mmCIF file of N, CA, C and O in Angstrom:
data_model
loop_
_atom_site.group_PDB
_atom_site.id
_atom_site.type_symbol
_atom_site.label_atom_id
_atom_site.label_comp_id
_atom_site.label_asym_id
_atom_site.label_seq_id
_atom_site.Cartn_x
_atom_site.Cartn_y
_atom_site.Cartn_z
ATOM 1 N N MET A 1 3.940 -12.731 -39.655
ATOM 2 C CA MET A 1 5.333 -13.049 -39.326
ATOM 3 C C MET A 1 6.064 -13.888 -40.369
ATOM 4 O O MET A 1 5.362 -14.626 -41.037
ATOM 5 N N ASN A 2 7.321 -13.755 -40.393
ATOM 6 C CA ASN A 2 8.133 -14.508 -41.433
ATOM 7 C C ASN A 2 8.202 -15.929 -40.883
ATOM 8 O O ASN A 2 8.478 -16.220 -39.812
ATOM 9 N N SER A 3 7.984 -16.915 -41.821
ATOM 10 C CA SER A 3 8.002 -18.313 -41.441
ATOM 11 C C SER A 3 9.432 -18.876 -40.977
ATOM 12 O O SER A 3 9.590 -19.819 -40.354
ATOM 13 N N SER A 4 10.459 -18.074 -41.269
ATOM 14 C CA SER A 4 11.751 -18.453 -40.779
ATOM 15 C C SER A 4 11.972 -18.204 -39.291
ATOM 16 O O SER A 4 12.993 -18.710 -38.752
ATOM 17 N N ILE A 5 11.101 -17.490 -38.651
ATOM 18 C CA ILE A 5 11.197 -17.182 -37.203
ATOM 19 C C ILE A 5 10.673 -18.376 -36.374
ATOM 20 O O ILE A 5 10.969 -18.566 -35.240
ATOM 21 N N TYR A 6 9.756 -19.108 -36.921
ATOM 22 C CA TYR A 6 8.947 -20.122 -36.222
ATOM 23 C C TYR A 6 9.891 -21.070 -35.524
ATOM 24 O O TYR A 6 9.644 -21.396 -34.314
ATOM 25 N N PRO A 7 10.955 -21.594 -36.119
ATOM 26 C CA PRO A 7 11.767 -22.554 -35.367
ATOM 27 C C PRO A 7 12.484 -21.956 -34.099
ATOM 28 O O PRO A 7 12.757 -22.737 -33.198
ATOM 29 N N PHE A 8 12.560 -20.692 -34.085
ATOM 30 C CA PHE A 8 13.292 -20.070 -32.975
ATOM 31 C C PHE A 8 12.305 -19.555 -31.825
ATOM 32 O O PHE A 8 12.794 -19.188 -30.743
ATOM 33 N N LEU A 9 11.034 -19.669 -32.041
ATOM 34 C CA LEU A 9 10.074 -19.153 -31.003
ATOM 35 C C LEU A 9 10.023 -20.068 -29.740
ATOM 36 O O LEU A 9 9.957 -19.553 -28.697
ATOM 37 N N VAL A 10 10.171 -21.390 -29.949
ATOM 38 C CA VAL A 10 10.144 -22.178 -28.683
ATOM 39 C C VAL A 10 11.420 -22.097 -27.853
ATOM 40 O O VAL A 10 11.370 -21.876 -26.670
ATOM 41 N N PRO A 11 12.671 -22.058 -28.476
ATOM 42 C CA PRO A 11 13.822 -21.779 -27.635
ATOM 43 C C PRO A 11 13.813 -20.395 -26.985
ATOM 44 O O PRO A 11 14.236 -20.155 -25.782
ATOM 45 N N ILE A 12 13.436 -19.379 -27.755
ATOM 46 C CA ILE A 12 13.401 -18.084 -27.159
ATOM 47 C C ILE A 12 12.380 -17.979 -25.935
ATOM 48 O O ILE A 12 12.680 -17.375 -24.985
ATOM 49 N N THR A 13 11.160 -18.606 -26.121
ATOM 50 C CA THR A 13 10.161 -18.613 -25.077
ATOM 51 C C THR A 13 10.720 -19.379 -23.862
ATOM 52 O O THR A 13 10.439 -18.856 -22.788
ATOM 53 N N ALA A 14 11.335 -20.447 -24.102
ATOM 54 C CA ALA A 14 11.922 -21.247 -22.973
ATOM 55 C C ALA A 14 12.926 -20.470 -22.268
ATOM 56 O O ALA A 14 13.095 -20.438 -20.988
ATOM 57 N N ILE A 15 13.778 -19.722 -22.975
ATOM 58 C CA ILE A 15 14.838 -18.991 -22.326
ATOM 59 C C ILE A 15 14.246 -17.849 -21.533
ATOM 60 O O ILE A 15 14.673 -17.557 -20.335
ATOM 61 N N ILE A 16 13.223 -17.066 -22.088
ATOM 62 C CA ILE A 16 12.627 -16.106 -21.337
ATOM 63 C C ILE A 16 11.934 -16.535 -20.129
ATOM 64 O O ILE A 16 11.967 -16.058 -18.991
ATOM 65 N N ALA A 17 11.171 -17.766 -20.342
ATOM 66 C CA ALA A 17 10.496 -18.253 -19.223
ATOM 67 C C ALA A 17 11.400 -18.707 -18.008
ATOM 68 O O ALA A 17 11.181 -18.514 -16.835
ATOM 69 N N PHE A 18 12.610 -19.390 -18.377
ATOM 70 C CA PHE A 18 13.587 -19.694 -17.470
ATOM 71 C C PHE A 18 14.149 -18.585 -16.741
ATOM 72 O O PHE A 18 14.354 -18.537 -15.541
ATOM 73 N N ALA A 19 14.433 -17.373 -17.427
ATOM 74 C CA ALA A 19 15.018 -16.267 -16.840
ATOM 75 C C ALA A 19 14.027 -15.630 -15.845
ATOM 76 O O ALA A 19 14.321 -15.248 -14.788
ATOM 77 N N LEU A 20 12.766 -15.527 -16.247
ATOM 78 C CA LEU A 20 11.686 -14.956 -15.389
ATOM 79 C C LEU A 20 11.541 -15.892 -14.063
ATOM 80 O O LEU A 20 11.480 -15.358 -12.927
ATOM 81 N N THR A 21 11.461 -17.152 -14.298
ATOM 82 C CA THR A 21 11.265 -18.079 -13.164
ATOM 83 C C THR A 21 12.521 -17.903 -12.239
ATOM 84 O O THR A 21 12.318 -17.859 -10.981
ATOM 85 N N SER A 22 13.710 -17.919 -12.716
ATOM 86 C CA SER A 22 14.853 -17.799 -11.881
ATOM 87 C C SER A 22 14.871 -16.485 -11.160
ATOM 88 O O SER A 22 15.271 -16.397 -9.906
ATOM 89 N N CYS A 23 14.515 -15.366 -11.715
ATOM 90 C CA CYS A 23 14.544 -14.067 -11.074
ATOM 91 C C CYS A 23 13.405 -14.091 -9.933
ATOM 92 O O CYS A 23 13.687 -13.574 -8.840
ATOM 93 N N ILE A 24 12.275 -14.636 -10.217
ATOM 94 C CA ILE A 24 11.221 -14.706 -9.233
ATOM 95 C C ILE A 24 11.631 -15.515 -8.087
ATOM 96 O O ILE A 24 11.477 -15.191 -6.886
ATOM 97 N N LYS A 25 12.298 -16.698 -8.313
ATOM 98 C CA LYS A 25 12.791 -17.535 -7.250
ATOM 99 C C LYS A 25 13.881 -16.870 -6.355
ATOM 100 O O LYS A 25 13.890 -16.922 -5.178
ATOM 101 N N HIS A 26 14.768 -16.089 -7.047
ATOM 102 C CA HIS A 26 15.853 -15.397 -6.364
ATOM 103 C C HIS A 26 15.266 -14.287 -5.577
ATOM 104 O O HIS A 26 15.717 -14.153 -4.369
ATOM 105 N N LEU A 27 14.212 -13.578 -5.993
ATOM 106 C CA LEU A 27 13.718 -12.473 -5.223
ATOM 107 C C LEU A 27 12.944 -13.037 -4.046
ATOM 108 O O LEU A 27 12.908 -12.442 -2.948
ATOM 109 N N SER A 28 12.157 -14.038 -4.211
ATOM 110 C CA SER A 28 11.337 -14.643 -3.104
ATOM 111 C C SER A 28 12.220 -15.364 -2.114
ATOM 112 O O SER A 28 11.790 -15.411 -0.922
ATOM 113 N N ALA A 29 13.356 -15.814 -2.447
ATOM 114 C CA ALA A 29 14.214 -16.586 -1.493
ATOM 115 C C ALA A 29 15.171 -15.614 -0.725
ATOM 116 O O ALA A 29 15.822 -16.103 0.264
ATOM 117 N N ARG A 30 15.078 -14.352 -1.125
ATOM 118 C CA ARG A 30 16.014 -13.446 -0.429
ATOM 119 C C ARG A 30 15.588 -13.282 1.098
ATOM 120 O O ARG A 30 14.419 -13.019 1.296
ATOM 121 N N PRO A 31 16.526 -13.397 2.058
ATOM 122 C CA PRO A 31 16.091 -13.314 3.484
ATOM 123 C C PRO A 31 15.646 -11.876 3.749
ATOM 124 O O PRO A 31 16.290 -10.862 3.292
ATOM 125 N N GLU A 32 14.704 -11.872 4.624
ATOM 126 C CA GLU A 32 14.221 -10.523 4.986
ATOM 127 C C GLU A 32 15.147 -9.837 5.982
ATOM 128 O O GLU A 32 15.645 -10.546 6.835
ATOM 129 N N LYS A 33 15.487 -8.577 5.938
ATOM 130 C CA LYS A 33 16.372 -7.913 6.726
ATOM 131 C C LYS A 33 15.542 -7.645 8.030
ATOM 132 O O LYS A 33 14.515 -7.004 7.912
ATOM 133 N N THR A 34 16.126 -7.961 9.111
ATOM 134 C CA THR A 34 15.314 -7.722 10.355
ATOM 135 C C THR A 34 15.887 -6.301 10.807
ATOM 136 O O THR A 34 17.098 -6.105 10.877
ATOM 137 N N VAL A 35 14.809 -5.551 11.184
ATOM 138 C CA VAL A 35 15.237 -4.182 11.579
ATOM 139 C C VAL A 35 14.970 -4.217 13.179
ATOM 140 O O VAL A 35 13.972 -4.536 13.717
ATOM 141 N N GLN A 36 16.021 -3.843 13.854
ATOM 142 C CA GLN A 36 16.016 -3.758 15.303
ATOM 143 C C GLN A 36 15.224 -2.445 15.728
ATOM 144 O O GLN A 36 15.561 -1.489 15.014
ATOM 145 N N ALA A 37 14.343 -2.615 16.534
ATOM 146 C CA ALA A 37 13.554 -1.349 16.927
ATOM 147 C C ALA A 37 14.433 -0.407 17.665
ATOM 148 O O ALA A 37 15.027 -0.734 18.752
ATOM 149 N N ASP A 38 14.430 0.816 17.175
ATOM 150 C CA ASP A 38 15.069 1.834 17.861
ATOM 151 C C ASP A 38 14.192 2.482 18.992
ATOM 152 O O ASP A 38 12.976 2.601 18.614
ATOM 153 N N PRO A 39 14.680 2.542 20.201
ATOM 154 C CA PRO A 39 13.662 3.044 21.267
ATOM 155 C C PRO A 39 13.144 4.286 20.996
ATOM 156 O O PRO A 39 11.944 4.543 21.222
ATOM 157 N N HIS A 40 13.905 5.242 20.485
ATOM 158 C CA HIS A 40 13.395 6.558 20.079
ATOM 159 C C HIS A 40 12.288 6.462 18.967
ATOM 160 O O HIS A 40 11.310 7.138 18.940
ATOM 161 N N LEU A 41 12.634 5.661 18.020
ATOM 162 C CA LEU A 41 11.688 5.462 16.842
ATOM 163 C C LEU A 41 10.416 4.878 17.379
ATOM 164 O O LEU A 41 9.274 5.272 16.995
ATOM 165 N N GLN A 42 10.531 3.865 18.285
ATOM 166 C CA GLN A 42 9.258 3.200 18.769
ATOM 167 C C GLN A 42 8.504 4.039 19.570
ATOM 168 O O GLN A 42 7.363 4.111 19.494
ATOM 169 N N ALA A 43 9.147 4.905 20.370
ATOM 170 C CA ALA A 43 8.307 5.910 21.209
ATOM 171 C C ALA A 43 7.703 6.968 20.282
ATOM 172 O O ALA A 43 6.482 7.335 20.560
ATOM 173 N N ALA A 44 8.405 7.424 19.155
ATOM 174 C CA ALA A 44 7.695 8.399 18.345
ATOM 175 C C ALA A 44 6.563 7.784 17.625
ATOM 176 O O ALA A 44 5.580 8.427 17.398
ATOM 177 N N LEU A 45 6.711 6.452 17.231
ATOM 178 C CA LEU A 45 5.664 5.690 16.535
ATOM 179 C C LEU A 45 4.402 5.547 17.480
ATOM 180 O O LEU A 45 3.289 5.807 17.175
ATOM 181 N N THR A 46 4.687 5.189 18.777
ATOM 182 C CA THR A 46 3.618 5.129 19.751
ATOM 183 C C THR A 46 3.007 6.519 19.976
ATOM 184 O O THR A 46 1.662 6.539 19.969
ATOM 185 N N GLN A 47 3.651 7.504 20.126
ATOM 186 C CA GLN A 47 2.984 8.927 20.172
ATOM 187 C C GLN A 47 2.218 9.310 19.055
ATOM 188 O O GLN A 47 1.157 9.856 19.129
ATOM 189 N N ALA A 48 2.763 8.945 17.820
ATOM 190 C CA ALA A 48 2.103 9.339 16.571
ATOM 191 C C ALA A 48 0.741 8.578 16.467
ATOM 192 O O ALA A 48 -0.242 9.029 16.051
ATOM 193 N N GLU A 49 0.836 7.275 16.895
ATOM 194 C CA GLU A 49 -0.349 6.402 16.944
ATOM 195 C C GLU A 49 -1.492 6.977 17.782
ATOM 196 O O GLU A 49 -2.577 7.037 17.503
ATOM 197 N N ALA A 50 -0.968 7.437 19.133
ATOM 198 C CA ALA A 50 -1.955 7.982 19.984
ATOM 199 C C ALA A 50 -2.575 9.246 19.487
ATOM 200 O O ALA A 50 -3.773 9.579 19.612
ATOM 201 N N HIS A 51 -1.701 10.120 18.800
ATOM 202 C CA HIS A 51 -2.204 11.400 18.158
ATOM 203 C C HIS A 51 -3.180 11.054 17.034
ATOM 204 O O HIS A 51 -4.148 11.901 16.955
ATOM 205 N N ALA A 52 -2.861 10.112 16.281
ATOM 206 C CA ALA A 52 -3.818 9.735 15.150
ATOM 207 C C ALA A 52 -5.150 9.281 15.746
ATOM 208 O O ALA A 52 -6.185 9.681 15.207
ATOM 209 N N THR A 53 -5.132 8.553 16.869
ATOM 210 C CA THR A 53 -6.357 8.125 17.397
ATOM 211 C C THR A 53 -7.134 9.314 17.900
ATOM 212 O O THR A 53 -8.416 9.325 17.802
ATOM 213 N N ARG A 54 -6.520 10.170 18.642
ATOM 214 C CA ARG A 54 -7.218 11.412 19.121
ATOM 215 C C ARG A 54 -7.803 12.266 17.934
ATOM 216 O O ARG A 54 -8.959 12.629 18.039
ATOM 217 N N LEU A 55 -7.076 12.383 16.869
ATOM 218 C CA LEU A 55 -7.589 13.170 15.760
ATOM 219 C C LEU A 55 -8.766 12.368 15.123
ATOM 220 O O LEU A 55 -9.782 13.084 14.728
ATOM 221 N N GLU A 56 -8.736 11.125 14.994
ATOM 222 C CA GLU A 56 -9.950 10.299 14.485
ATOM 223 C C GLU A 56 -11.156 10.531 15.366
ATOM 224 O O GLU A 56 -12.260 10.728 14.838
ATOM 225 N N GLU A 57 -10.883 10.610 16.666
ATOM 226 C CA GLU A 57 -12.040 10.878 17.599
ATOM 227 C C GLU A 57 -12.589 12.219 17.448
ATOM 228 O O GLU A 57 -13.756 12.390 17.376
ATOM 229 N N ARG A 58 -11.776 13.225 17.207
ATOM 230 C CA ARG A 58 -12.199 14.541 17.008
ATOM 231 C C ARG A 58 -12.973 14.650 15.635
ATOM 232 O O ARG A 58 -13.994 15.345 15.650
ATOM 233 N N ILE A 59 -12.455 14.073 14.682
ATOM 234 C CA ILE A 59 -13.169 14.091 13.312
ATOM 235 C C ILE A 59 -14.513 13.405 13.484
ATOM 236 O O ILE A 59 -15.521 13.978 12.991
ATOM 237 N N ASP A 60 -14.673 12.281 14.213
ATOM 238 C CA ASP A 60 -15.920 11.681 14.313
ATOM 239 C C ASP A 60 -16.848 12.583 15.098
ATOM 240 O O ASP A 60 -18.101 12.614 14.792
ATOM 241 N N GLN A 61 -16.416 13.294 16.157
ATOM 242 C CA GLN A 61 -17.279 14.201 16.867
ATOM 243 C C GLN A 61 -17.667 15.313 15.992
ATOM 244 O O GLN A 61 -18.876 15.695 16.075
ATOM 245 N N LEU A 62 -16.803 15.968 15.243
ATOM 246 C CA LEU A 62 -17.188 17.050 14.350
ATOM 247 C C LEU A 62 -18.145 16.566 13.421
ATOM 248 O O LEU A 62 -19.139 17.363 13.065
ATOM 249 N N GLU A 63 -18.043 15.402 12.791
ATOM 250 C CA GLU A 63 -18.991 14.925 11.788
ATOM 251 C C GLU A 63 -20.337 14.720 12.504
ATOM 252 O O GLU A 63 -21.379 14.977 11.933
ATOM 253 N N ARG A 64 -20.379 14.173 13.756
ATOM 254 C CA ARG A 64 -21.697 14.152 14.389
ATOM 255 C C ARG A 64 -22.359 15.478 14.635
ATOM 256 O O ARG A 64 -23.609 15.578 14.417
ATOM 257 N N ILE A 65 -21.541 16.437 15.036
ATOM 258 C CA ILE A 65 -22.133 17.718 15.188
ATOM 259 C C ILE A 65 -22.637 18.312 13.880
ATOM 260 O O ILE A 65 -23.709 18.854 13.892
ATOM 261 N N LEU A 66 -21.905 18.115 12.791
ATOM 262 C CA LEU A 66 -22.388 18.614 11.559
ATOM 263 C C LEU A 66 -23.689 17.859 11.063
ATOM 264 O O LEU A 66 -24.548 18.459 10.462
ATOM 265 N N ASP A 67 -23.687 16.525 11.336
ATOM 266 C CA ASP A 67 -24.933 15.794 11.024
ATOM 267 C C ASP A 67 -26.123 16.246 11.758
ATOM 268 O O ASP A 67 -27.297 16.297 11.157
ATOM 269 N N GLU A 68 -25.922 16.773 13.033
ATOM 270 C CA GLU A 68 -27.112 17.272 13.709
ATOM 271 C C GLU A 68 -27.532 18.613 13.253
ATOM 272 O O GLU A 68 -28.628 19.004 13.062
ATOM 273 N N ASP A 69 -26.508 19.494 13.064
ATOM 274 C CA ASP A 69 -26.695 20.923 12.737
ATOM 275 C C ASP A 69 -27.109 21.127 11.318
ATOM 276 O O ASP A 69 -27.886 22.007 10.895
ATOM 277 N N ILE A 70 -26.362 20.490 10.393
ATOM 278 C CA ILE A 70 -26.517 20.694 8.931
ATOM 279 C C ILE A 70 -26.801 19.368 8.261
ATOM 280 O O ILE A 70 -25.851 18.754 7.762
ATOM 281 N N PRO A 71 -28.049 18.835 8.276
ATOM 282 C CA PRO A 71 -28.311 17.557 7.707
ATOM 283 C C PRO A 71 -27.994 17.652 6.128
ATOM 284 O O PRO A 71 -28.220 18.649 5.515
ATOM 285 N N GLY A 72 -27.438 16.605 5.541
ATOM 286 C CA GLY A 72 -27.095 16.508 4.202
ATOM 287 C C GLY A 72 -25.765 17.236 3.785
ATOM 288 O O GLY A 72 -25.573 17.437 2.547
ATOM 289 N N TRP A 73 -24.985 17.647 4.791
ATOM 290 C CA TRP A 73 -23.684 18.308 4.426
ATOM 291 C C TRP A 73 -22.781 17.468 3.553
ATOM 292 O O TRP A 73 -21.913 17.955 2.858
ATOM 293 N N ARG A 74 -22.850 16.100 3.847
ATOM 294 C CA ARG A 74 -21.903 15.266 3.212
ATOM 295 C C ARG A 74 -22.238 15.294 1.714
ATOM 296 O O ARG A 74 -21.259 15.254 0.887
ATOM 297 N N ALA A 75 -23.491 15.213 1.346
ATOM 298 C CA ALA A 75 -23.855 15.265 -0.106
ATOM 299 C C ALA A 75 -23.389 16.590 -0.797
ATOM 300 O O ALA A 75 -22.920 16.668 -1.985
ATOM 301 N N ARG A 76 -23.610 17.701 -0.058
ATOM 302 C CA ARG A 76 -23.214 18.974 -0.646
ATOM 303 C C ARG A 76 -21.678 19.145 -0.778
ATOM 304 O O ARG A 76 -21.170 19.753 -1.645
ATOM 305 N N SER A 77 -20.830 18.596 0.155
ATOM 306 C CA SER A 77 -19.405 18.765 0.177
ATOM 307 C C SER A 77 -18.729 17.754 -0.799
ATOM 308 O O SER A 77 -17.623 18.030 -1.155
ATOM 309 N N SER A 78 -19.383 16.772 -1.295
ATOM 310 C CA SER A 78 -18.864 15.786 -2.240
ATOM 311 C C SER A 78 -18.947 16.144 -3.645
ATOM 312 O O SER A 78 -18.490 15.514 -4.476
ATOM 313 N N ARG A 79 -19.583 17.240 -3.878
ATOM 314 C CA ARG A 79 -19.770 17.677 -5.328
ATOM 315 C C ARG A 79 -18.412 18.208 -5.977
ATOM 316 O O ARG A 79 -17.574 18.659 -5.508
#
């Protein structure tokens, strides 16, 4: 580095640090927007959650069947 830059390093670092700090404070102080629950959206979410639960149960059952019928299938399918 050129020695003529050294006197400017401290002020430049201070300015960058101040800018980053103020940006972080500004972003963290921003109020969260409250989303009012749409009844249709809430119903769809509840239905999707129930559907996901049923699918997880079906996958668990299928894995149990495969474990009984084809031992070691997990190791062969992960290749």
